[in-house]
């Protein structure tokens, strides 16, 4: 080097051969082998080892920090060289692991070792609870996050909600061709829906004038329905929509109590509206276009790492073709749409779960129960509440001027439930211009006799007919479930007795 007049090397900038991209692109064995870098990793590791004197740069996202450091200090500092060296060794480990895993898979053997290298993206205030610190979000090295933060500071549970809700609406859009929306709380949907026009009585129940309903865009309509599946549970939700958020959708969100939203994009007007919500703290996430999460997902619990193929099964109308009850013609395209909505919704609901749907929206979700019939009872109670919000007495409640929207929502639900304590009743009655006459049990039962056309979907087979017996009390006309139980015959007979049509999908949808 001295003879050739070459000075000491201050910095090495390199990109390794694109081995992982070649594999992902479907390269054959010889192409993948050709793209295994040999000299690159050697240069990378030797430069990183000698970080006391040299800088190793392995990614364009390091350029700005390094350029700034050179401009301010006349060269790189030891601190930034150490940081770059650590990044380089991580890249080397990840690269070699990818090669080892791929090569072993070619032999059909178990992987000798799996190395996953993460890049910290940003810290979180805390984890699930305030005492769970530190907390943060990382990406897999050389991969993007599935979103960009446009506004606000998301928390741990916010991001779990966003990840699940986005997958739900993305799949609903793909399966139905309709704008889709979801309202999530604590990693399960309170509601989900596709864009289906509102009836006049639904407009009244959701506090939307018929004129305003006609002006709703598809994405606004989908979120309005999703939010009104269970508006009490949707209080403080995390929203997701499948299409670009427009001004009408932003105006609906503006008046609701909500923590944030994830969507594929935002109009300038919508973004301006949403950025002002919650005093500027409303969380706005933009989903990464064409994001690929990979086929295998990993999860760490109590020192163990679980791995599994990601549940990338998309439920479509083709999954609803096996009608096992006698009336094959009862399952119309509209019914299949509701079966798809309910099934994709429970795919992202904590198991055990069942979901009830009607007119393109969830009207009751029963999540996280050990007994399936308890899921049906929980969701069935929500179905009754959704129906009874359309009762003339509920629609006719006369609130005092200035009563907040969510207070009106909660007051209607408590009016339907009717089980007030003495102290609660005093405060409840104070919200009205005149004390409402009670909605009696007989009035509720009479109103519910008209309920029909509801679809129920279950994330696993019904082990007994008790779930069907209970579902019959809530207007269920259609059933979709995986099937496969030794009790399938008895469950089918129960459906026949209640004139329900049932499909078997053969697809279990547990979610934990």
JSON list of N, CA and C in Angstrom, two decimals, residues 247-298:
[
{"chain": "A", "resi": 247, "resn": "UNK", "atom": "N", "xyz": [-62.11, 12.93, 3.88]},
{"chain": "A", "resi": 247, "resn": "UNK", "atom": "CA", "xyz": [-62.65, 13.91, 4.84]},
{"chain": "A", "resi": 247, "resn": "UNK", "atom": "C", "xyz": [-63.90, 13.40, 5.56]},
{"chain": "A", "resi": 248, "resn": "UNK", "atom": "N", "xyz": [-64.88, 12.76, 4.87]},
{"chain": "A", "resi": 248, "resn": "UNK", "atom": "CA", "xyz": [-66.04, 12.25, 5.61]},
{"chain": "A", "resi": 248, "resn": "UNK", "atom": "C", "xyz": [-65.68, 11.24, 6.70]},
{"chain": "A", "resi": 249, "resn": "UNK", "atom": "N", "xyz": [-64.69, 10.39, 6.43]},
{"chain": "A", "resi": 249, "resn": "UNK", "atom": "CA", "xyz": [-64.27, 9.43, 7.45]},
{"chain": "A", "resi": 249, "resn": "UNK", "atom": "C", "xyz": [-63.61, 10.14, 8.62]},
{"chain": "A", "resi": 250, "resn": "UNK", "atom": "N", "xyz": [-62.78, 11.13, 8.32]},
{"chain": "A", "resi": 250, "resn": "UNK", "atom": "CA", "xyz": [-62.12, 11.90, 9.37]},
{"chain": "A", "resi": 250, "resn": "UNK", "atom": "C", "xyz": [-63.14, 12.63, 10.24]},
{"chain": "A", "resi": 251, "resn": "UNK", "atom": "N", "xyz": [-64.21, 13.11, 9.63]},
{"chain": "A", "resi": 251, "resn": "UNK", "atom": "CA", "xyz": [-65.23, 13.84, 10.40]},
{"chain": "A", "resi": 251, "resn": "UNK", "atom": "C", "xyz": [-65.97, 12.90, 11.36]},
{"chain": "A", "resi": 252, "resn": "UNK", "atom": "N", "xyz": [-66.17, 11.63, 10.96]},
{"chain": "A", "resi": 252, "resn": "UNK", "atom": "CA", "xyz": [-66.77, 10.66, 11.88]},
{"chain": "A", "resi": 252, "resn": "UNK", "atom": "C", "xyz": [-65.83, 10.40, 13.05]},
{"chain": "A", "resi": 253, "resn": "UNK", "atom": "N", "xyz": [-64.55, 10.19, 12.74]},
{"chain": "A", "resi": 253, "resn": "UNK", "atom": "CA", "xyz": [-63.57, 9.95, 13.80]},
{"chain": "A", "resi": 253, "resn": "UNK", "atom": "C", "xyz": [-63.42, 11.15, 14.72]},
{"chain": "A", "resi": 254, "resn": "UNK", "atom": "N", "xyz": [-63.57, 12.33, 14.17]},
{"chain": "A", "resi": 254, "resn": "UNK", "atom": "CA", "xyz": [-63.39, 13.55, 14.95]},
{"chain": "A", "resi": 254, "resn": "UNK", "atom": "C", "xyz": [-64.33, 13.60, 16.15]},
{"chain": "A", "resi": 255, "resn": "UNK", "atom": "N", "xyz": [-65.54, 13.11, 15.99]},
{"chain": "A", "resi": 255, "resn": "UNK", "atom": "CA", "xyz": [-66.53, 13.22, 17.07]},
{"chain": "A", "resi": 255, "resn": "UNK", "atom": "C", "xyz": [-66.54, 12.02, 18.01]},
{"chain": "A", "resi": 256, "resn": "UNK", "atom": "N", "xyz": [-65.75, 10.98, 17.67]},
{"chain": "A", "resi": 256, "resn": "UNK", "atom": "CA", "xyz": [-65.71, 9.79, 18.53]},
{"chain": "A", "resi": 256, "resn": "UNK", "atom": "C", "xyz": [-64.49, 9.82, 19.44]},
{"chain": "A", "resi": 257, "resn": "UNK", "atom": "N", "xyz": [-64.61, 9.15, 20.59]},
{"chain": "A", "resi": 257, "resn": "UNK", "atom": "CA", "xyz": [-63.46, 8.99, 21.48]},
{"chain": "A", "resi": 257, "resn": "UNK", "atom": "C", "xyz": [-62.66, 7.80, 20.97]},
{"chain": "A", "resi": 258, "resn": "UNK", "atom": "N", "xyz": [-61.48, 8.07, 20.44]},
{"chain": "A", "resi": 258, "resn": "UNK", "atom": "CA", "xyz": [-60.67, 7.05, 19.79]},
{"chain": "A", "resi": 258, "resn": "UNK", "atom": "C", "xyz": [-59.20, 7.38, 20.01]},
{"chain": "A", "resi": 259, "resn": "UNK", "atom": "N", "xyz": [-58.36, 6.35, 20.09]},
{"chain": "A", "resi": 259, "resn": "UNK", "atom": "CA", "xyz": [-56.92, 6.56, 20.33]},
{"chain": "A", "resi": 259, "resn": "UNK", "atom": "C", "xyz": [-56.13, 6.76, 19.06]},
{"chain": "A", "resi": 260, "resn": "UNK", "atom": "N", "xyz": [-56.56, 6.11, 17.96]},
{"chain": "A", "resi": 260, "resn": "UNK", "atom": "CA", "xyz": [-55.76, 6.22, 16.75]},
{"chain": "A", "resi": 260, "resn": "UNK", "atom": "C", "xyz": [-56.35, 5.44, 15.60]},
{"chain": "A", "resi": 261, "resn": "UNK", "atom": "N", "xyz": [-55.63, 5.46, 14.49]},
{"chain": "A", "resi": 261, "resn": "UNK", "atom": "CA", "xyz": [-56.09, 4.79, 13.27]},
{"chain": "A", "resi": 261, "resn": "UNK", "atom": "C", "xyz": [-54.89, 4.33, 12.45]},
{"chain": "A", "resi": 262, "resn": "UNK", "atom": "N", "xyz": [-55.08, 3.24, 11.72]},
{"chain": "A", "resi": 262, "resn": "UNK", "atom": "CA", "xyz": [-54.13, 2.79, 10.72]},
{"chain": "A", "resi": 262, "resn": "UNK", "atom": "C", "xyz": [-54.87, 2.64, 9.40]},
{"chain": "A", "resi": 263, "resn": "UNK", "atom": "N", "xyz": [-54.26, 3.11, 8.33]},
{"chain": "A", "resi": 263, "resn": "UNK", "atom": "CA", "xyz": [-54.90, 3.10, 7.01]},
{"chain": "A", "resi": 263, "resn": "UNK", "atom": "C", "xyz": [-53.80, 3.12, 5.96]},
{"chain": "A", "resi": 264, "resn": "UNK", "atom": "N", "xyz": [-54.15, 2.82, 4.69]},
{"chain": "A", "resi": 264, "resn": "UNK", "atom": "CA", "xyz": [-53.13, 2.84, 3.64]},
{"chain": "A", "resi": 264, "resn": "UNK", "atom": "C", "xyz": [-52.72, 4.23, 3.21]},
{"chain": "A", "resi": 265, "resn": "UNK", "atom": "N", "xyz": [-53.48, 5.26, 3.62]},
{"chain": "A", "resi": 265, "resn": "UNK", "atom": "CA", "xyz": [-53.16, 6.63, 3.26]},
{"chain": "A", "resi": 265, "resn": "UNK", "atom": "C", "xyz": [-54.22, 7.59, 3.75]},
{"chain": "A", "resi": 266, "resn": "UNK", "atom": "N", "xyz": [-53.97, 8.88, 3.55]},
{"chain": "A", "resi": 266, "resn": "UNK", "atom": "CA", "xyz": [-54.87, 9.92, 4.05]},
{"chain": "A", "resi": 266, "resn": "UNK", "atom": "C", "xyz": [-54.90, 11.06, 3.05]},
{"chain": "A", "resi": 267, "resn": "UNK", "atom": "N", "xyz": [-56.09, 11.59, 2.80]},
{"chain": "A", "resi": 267, "resn": "UNK", "atom": "CA", "xyz": [-56.16, 12.82, 2.01]},
{"chain": "A", "resi": 267, "resn": "UNK", "atom": "C", "xyz": [-55.60, 13.96, 2.85]},
{"chain": "A", "resi": 268, "resn": "UNK", "atom": "N", "xyz": [-55.19, 15.03, 2.18]},
{"chain": "A", "resi": 268, "resn": "UNK", "atom": "CA", "xyz": [-54.61, 16.17, 2.91]},
{"chain": "A", "resi": 268, "resn": "UNK", "atom": "C", "xyz": [-55.61, 16.73, 3.91]},
{"chain": "A", "resi": 269, "resn": "UNK", "atom": "N", "xyz": [-56.89, 16.81, 3.50]},
{"chain": "A", "resi": 269, "resn": "UNK", "atom": "CA", "xyz": [-57.93, 17.36, 4.38]},
{"chain": "A", "resi": 269, "resn": "UNK", "atom": "C", "xyz": [-58.14, 16.46, 5.59]},
{"chain": "A", "resi": 270, "resn": "UNK", "atom": "N", "xyz": [-58.19, 15.15, 5.36]},
{"chain": "A", "resi": 270, "resn": "UNK", "atom": "CA", "xyz": [-58.39, 14.21, 6.46]},
{"chain": "A", "resi": 270, "resn": "UNK", "atom": "C", "xyz": [-57.24, 14.26, 7.45]},
{"chain": "A", "resi": 271, "resn": "UNK", "atom": "N", "xyz": [-56.01, 14.31, 6.93]},
{"chain": "A", "resi": 271, "resn": "UNK", "atom": "CA", "xyz": [-54.84, 14.33, 7.80]},
{"chain": "A", "resi": 271, "resn": "UNK", "atom": "C", "xyz": [-54.84, 15.58, 8.68]},
{"chain": "A", "resi": 272, "resn": "UNK", "atom": "N", "xyz": [-55.23, 16.70, 8.10]},
{"chain": "A", "resi": 272, "resn": "UNK", "atom": "CA", "xyz": [-55.27, 17.96, 8.87]},
{"chain": "A", "resi": 272, "resn": "UNK", "atom": "C", "xyz": [-56.29, 17.87, 10.00]},
{"chain": "A", "resi": 273, "resn": "UNK", "atom": "N", "xyz": [-57.45, 17.27, 9.72]},
{"chain": "A", "resi": 273, "resn": "UNK", "atom": "CA", "xyz": [-58.49, 17.11, 10.74]},
{"chain": "A", "resi": 273, "resn": "UNK", "atom": "C", "xyz": [-58.00, 16.20, 11.87]},
{"chain": "A", "resi": 274, "resn": "UNK", "atom": "N", "xyz": [-57.44, 15.06, 11.49]},
{"chain": "A", "resi": 274, "resn": "UNK", "atom": "CA", "xyz": [-57.06, 14.07, 12.49]},
{"chain": "A", "resi": 274, "resn": "UNK", "atom": "C", "xyz": [-55.86, 14.51, 13.33]},
{"chain": "A", "resi": 275, "resn": "UNK", "atom": "N", "xyz": [-54.96, 15.28, 12.75]},
{"chain": "A", "resi": 275, "resn": "UNK", "atom": "CA", "xyz": [-53.81, 15.74, 13.52]},
{"chain": "A", "resi": 275, "resn": "UNK", "atom": "C", "xyz": [-54.20, 16.68, 14.66]},
{"chain": "A", "resi": 276, "resn": "UNK", "atom": "N", "xyz": [-55.37, 17.28, 14.58]},
{"chain": "A", "resi": 276, "resn": "UNK", "atom": "CA", "xyz": [-55.84, 18.19, 15.63]},
{"chain": "A", "resi": 276, "resn": "UNK", "atom": "C", "xyz": [-56.59, 17.45, 16.75]},
{"chain": "A", "resi": 277, "resn": "UNK", "atom": "N", "xyz": [-56.93, 16.19, 16.50]},
{"chain": "A", "resi": 277, "resn": "UNK", "atom": "CA", "xyz": [-57.72, 15.43, 17.47]},
{"chain": "A", "resi": 277, "resn": "UNK", "atom": "C", "xyz": [-56.89, 15.12, 18.71]},
{"chain": "A", "resi": 278, "resn": "UNK", "atom": "N", "xyz": [-57.54, 15.07, 19.86]},
{"chain": "A", "resi": 278, "resn": "UNK", "atom": "CA", "xyz": [-56.89, 14.80, 21.15]},
{"chain": "A", "resi": 278, "resn": "UNK", "atom": "C", "xyz": [-55.76, 15.78, 21.44]},
{"chain": "A", "resi": 279, "resn": "UNK", "atom": "N", "xyz": [-55.96, 17.03, 21.08]},
{"chain": "A", "resi": 279, "resn": "UNK", "atom": "CA", "xyz": [-54.93, 18.03, 21.32]},
{"chain": "A", "resi": 279, "resn": "UNK", "atom": "C", "xyz": [-53.65, 17.75, 20.57]},
{"chain": "A", "resi": 280, "resn": "UNK", "atom": "N", "xyz": [-53.77, 17.11, 19.41]},
{"chain": "A", "resi": 280, "resn": "UNK", "atom": "CA", "xyz": [-52.60, 16.79, 18.60]},
{"chain": "A", "resi": 280, "resn": "UNK", "atom": "C", "xyz": [-51.97, 15.45, 18.91]},
{"chain": "A", "resi": 281, "resn": "UNK", "atom": "N", "xyz": [-52.56, 14.69, 19.84]},
{"chain": "A", "resi": 281, "resn": "UNK", "atom": "CA", "xyz": [-51.97, 13.42, 20.27]},
{"chain": "A", "resi": 281, "resn": "UNK", "atom": "C", "xyz": [-52.59, 12.19, 19.61]},
{"chain": "A", "resi": 282, "resn": "UNK", "atom": "N", "xyz": [-53.56, 12.39, 18.74]},
{"chain": "A", "resi": 282, "resn": "UNK", "atom": "CA", "xyz": [-54.21, 11.26, 18.06]},
{"chain": "A", "resi": 282, "resn": "UNK", "atom": "C", "xyz": [-53.17, 10.52, 17.22]},
{"chain": "A", "resi": 283, "resn": "UNK", "atom": "N", "xyz": [-53.15, 9.20, 17.35]},
{"chain": "A", "resi": 283, "resn": "UNK", "atom": "CA", "xyz": [-52.13, 8.38, 16.68]},
{"chain": "A", "resi": 283, "resn": "UNK", "atom": "C", "xyz": [-52.57, 8.10, 15.24]},
{"chain": "A", "resi": 284, "resn": "UNK", "atom": "N", "xyz": [-51.73, 8.44, 14.29]},
{"chain": "A", "resi": 284, "resn": "UNK", "atom": "CA", "xyz": [-52.03, 8.21, 12.88]},
{"chain": "A", "resi": 284, "resn": "UNK", "atom": "C", "xyz": [-50.90, 7.37, 12.29]},
{"chain": "A", "resi": 285, "resn": "UNK", "atom": "N", "xyz": [-51.25, 6.18, 11.85]},
{"chain": "A", "resi": 285, "resn": "UNK", "atom": "CA", "xyz": [-50.28, 5.26, 11.25]},
{"chain": "A", "resi": 285, "resn": "UNK", "atom": "C", "xyz": [-50.63, 5.04, 9.78]},
{"chain": "A", "resi": 286, "resn": "UNK", "atom": "N", "xyz": [-49.62, 5.06, 8.94]},
{"chain": "A", "resi": 286, "resn": "UNK", "atom": "CA", "xyz": [-49.82, 4.75, 7.52]},
{"chain": "A", "resi": 286, "resn": "UNK", "atom": "C", "xyz": [-49.19, 3.39, 7.23]},
{"chain": "A", "resi": 287, "resn": "UNK", "atom": "N", "xyz": [-50.03, 2.46, 6.79]},
{"chain": "A", "resi": 287, "resn": "UNK", "atom": "CA", "xyz": [-49.55, 1.10, 6.53]},
{"chain": "A", "resi": 287, "resn": "UNK", "atom": "C", "xyz": [-48.55, 1.10, 5.38]},
{"chain": "A", "resi": 288, "resn": "UNK", "atom": "N", "xyz": [-47.53, 0.28, 5.52]},
{"chain": "A", "resi": 288, "resn": "UNK", "atom": "CA", "xyz": [-46.49, 0.17, 4.50]},
{"chain": "A", "resi": 288, "resn": "UNK", "atom": "C", "xyz": [-47.04, -0.60, 3.30]},
{"chain": "A", "resi": 289, "resn": "UNK", "atom": "N", "xyz": [-46.96, 0.01, 2.13]},
{"chain": "A", "resi": 289, "resn": "UNK", "atom": "CA", "xyz": [-47.49, -0.61, 0.92]},
{"chain": "A", "resi": 289, "resn": "UNK", "atom": "C", "xyz": [-46.71, -1.87, 0.58]},
{"chain": "A", "resi": 290, "resn": "UNK", "atom": "N", "xyz": [-47.44, -2.93, 0.21]},
{"chain": "A", "resi": 290, "resn": "UNK", "atom": "CA", "xyz": [-46.84, -4.19, -0.23]},
{"chain": "A", "resi": 290, "resn": "UNK", "atom": "C", "xyz": [-45.92, -4.80, 0.83]},
{"chain": "A", "resi": 291, "resn": "UNK", "atom": "N", "xyz": [-46.23, -4.56, 2.10]},
{"chain": "A", "resi": 291, "resn": "UNK", "atom": "CA", "xyz": [-45.41, -5.11, 3.17]},
{"chain": "A", "resi": 291, "resn": "UNK", "atom": "C", "xyz": [-45.55, -6.63, 3.23]},
{"chain": "A", "resi": 292, "resn": "UNK", "atom": "N", "xyz": [-44.42, -7.32, 3.39]},
{"chain": "A", "resi": 292, "resn": "UNK", "atom": "CA", "xyz": [-44.43, -8.78, 3.52]},
{"chain": "A", "resi": 292, "resn": "UNK", "atom": "C", "xyz": [-43.89, -9.17, 4.90]},
{"chain": "A", "resi": 293, "resn": "UNK", "atom": "N", "xyz": [-44.72, -9.76, 5.76]},
{"chain": "A", "resi": 293, "resn": "UNK", "atom": "CA", "xyz": [-44.26, -10.11, 7.11]},
{"chain": "A", "resi": 293, "resn": "UNK", "atom": "C", "xyz": [-43.46, -11.40, 7.16]},
{"chain": "A", "resi": 294, "resn": "UNK", "atom": "N", "xyz": [-43.35, -12.11, 6.05]},
{"chain": "A", "resi": 294, "resn": "UNK", "atom": "CA", "xyz": [-42.65, -13.39, 6.05]},
{"chain": "A", "resi": 294, "resn": "UNK", "atom": "C", "xyz": [-43.61, -14.54, 6.34]},
{"chain": "A", "resi": 295, "resn": "UNK", "atom": "N", "xyz": [-43.20, -15.73, 5.98]},
{"chain": "A", "resi": 295, "resn": "UNK", "atom": "CA", "xyz": [-44.07, -16.90, 6.16]},
{"chain": "A", "resi": 295, "resn": "UNK", "atom": "C", "xyz": [-44.11, -17.40, 7.60]},
{"chain": "A", "resi": 296, "resn": "UNK", "atom": "N", "xyz": [-42.98, -17.24, 8.32]},
{"chain": "A", "resi": 296, "resn": "UNK", "atom": "CA", "xyz": [-42.88, -17.77, 9.68]},
{"chain": "A", "resi": 296, "resn": "UNK", "atom": "C", "xyz": [-42.88, -16.62, 10.67]},
{"chain": "A", "resi": 297, "resn": "UNK", "atom": "N", "xyz": [-43.67, -16.78, 11.74]},
{"chain": "A", "resi": 297, "resn": "UNK", "atom": "CA", "xyz": [-43.68, -15.77, 12.80]},
{"chain": "A", "resi": 297, "resn": "UNK", "atom": "C", "xyz": [-43.17, -16.39, 14.09]},
{"chain": "A", "resi": 298, "resn": "UNK", "atom": "N", "xyz": [-42.57, -15.53, 14.93]},
{"chain": "A", "resi": 298, "resn": "UNK", "atom": "CA", "xyz": [-41.93, -15.97, 16.17]},
{"chain": "A", "resi": 298, "resn": "UNK", "atom": "C", "xyz": [-42.52, -15.19, 17.34]}
]
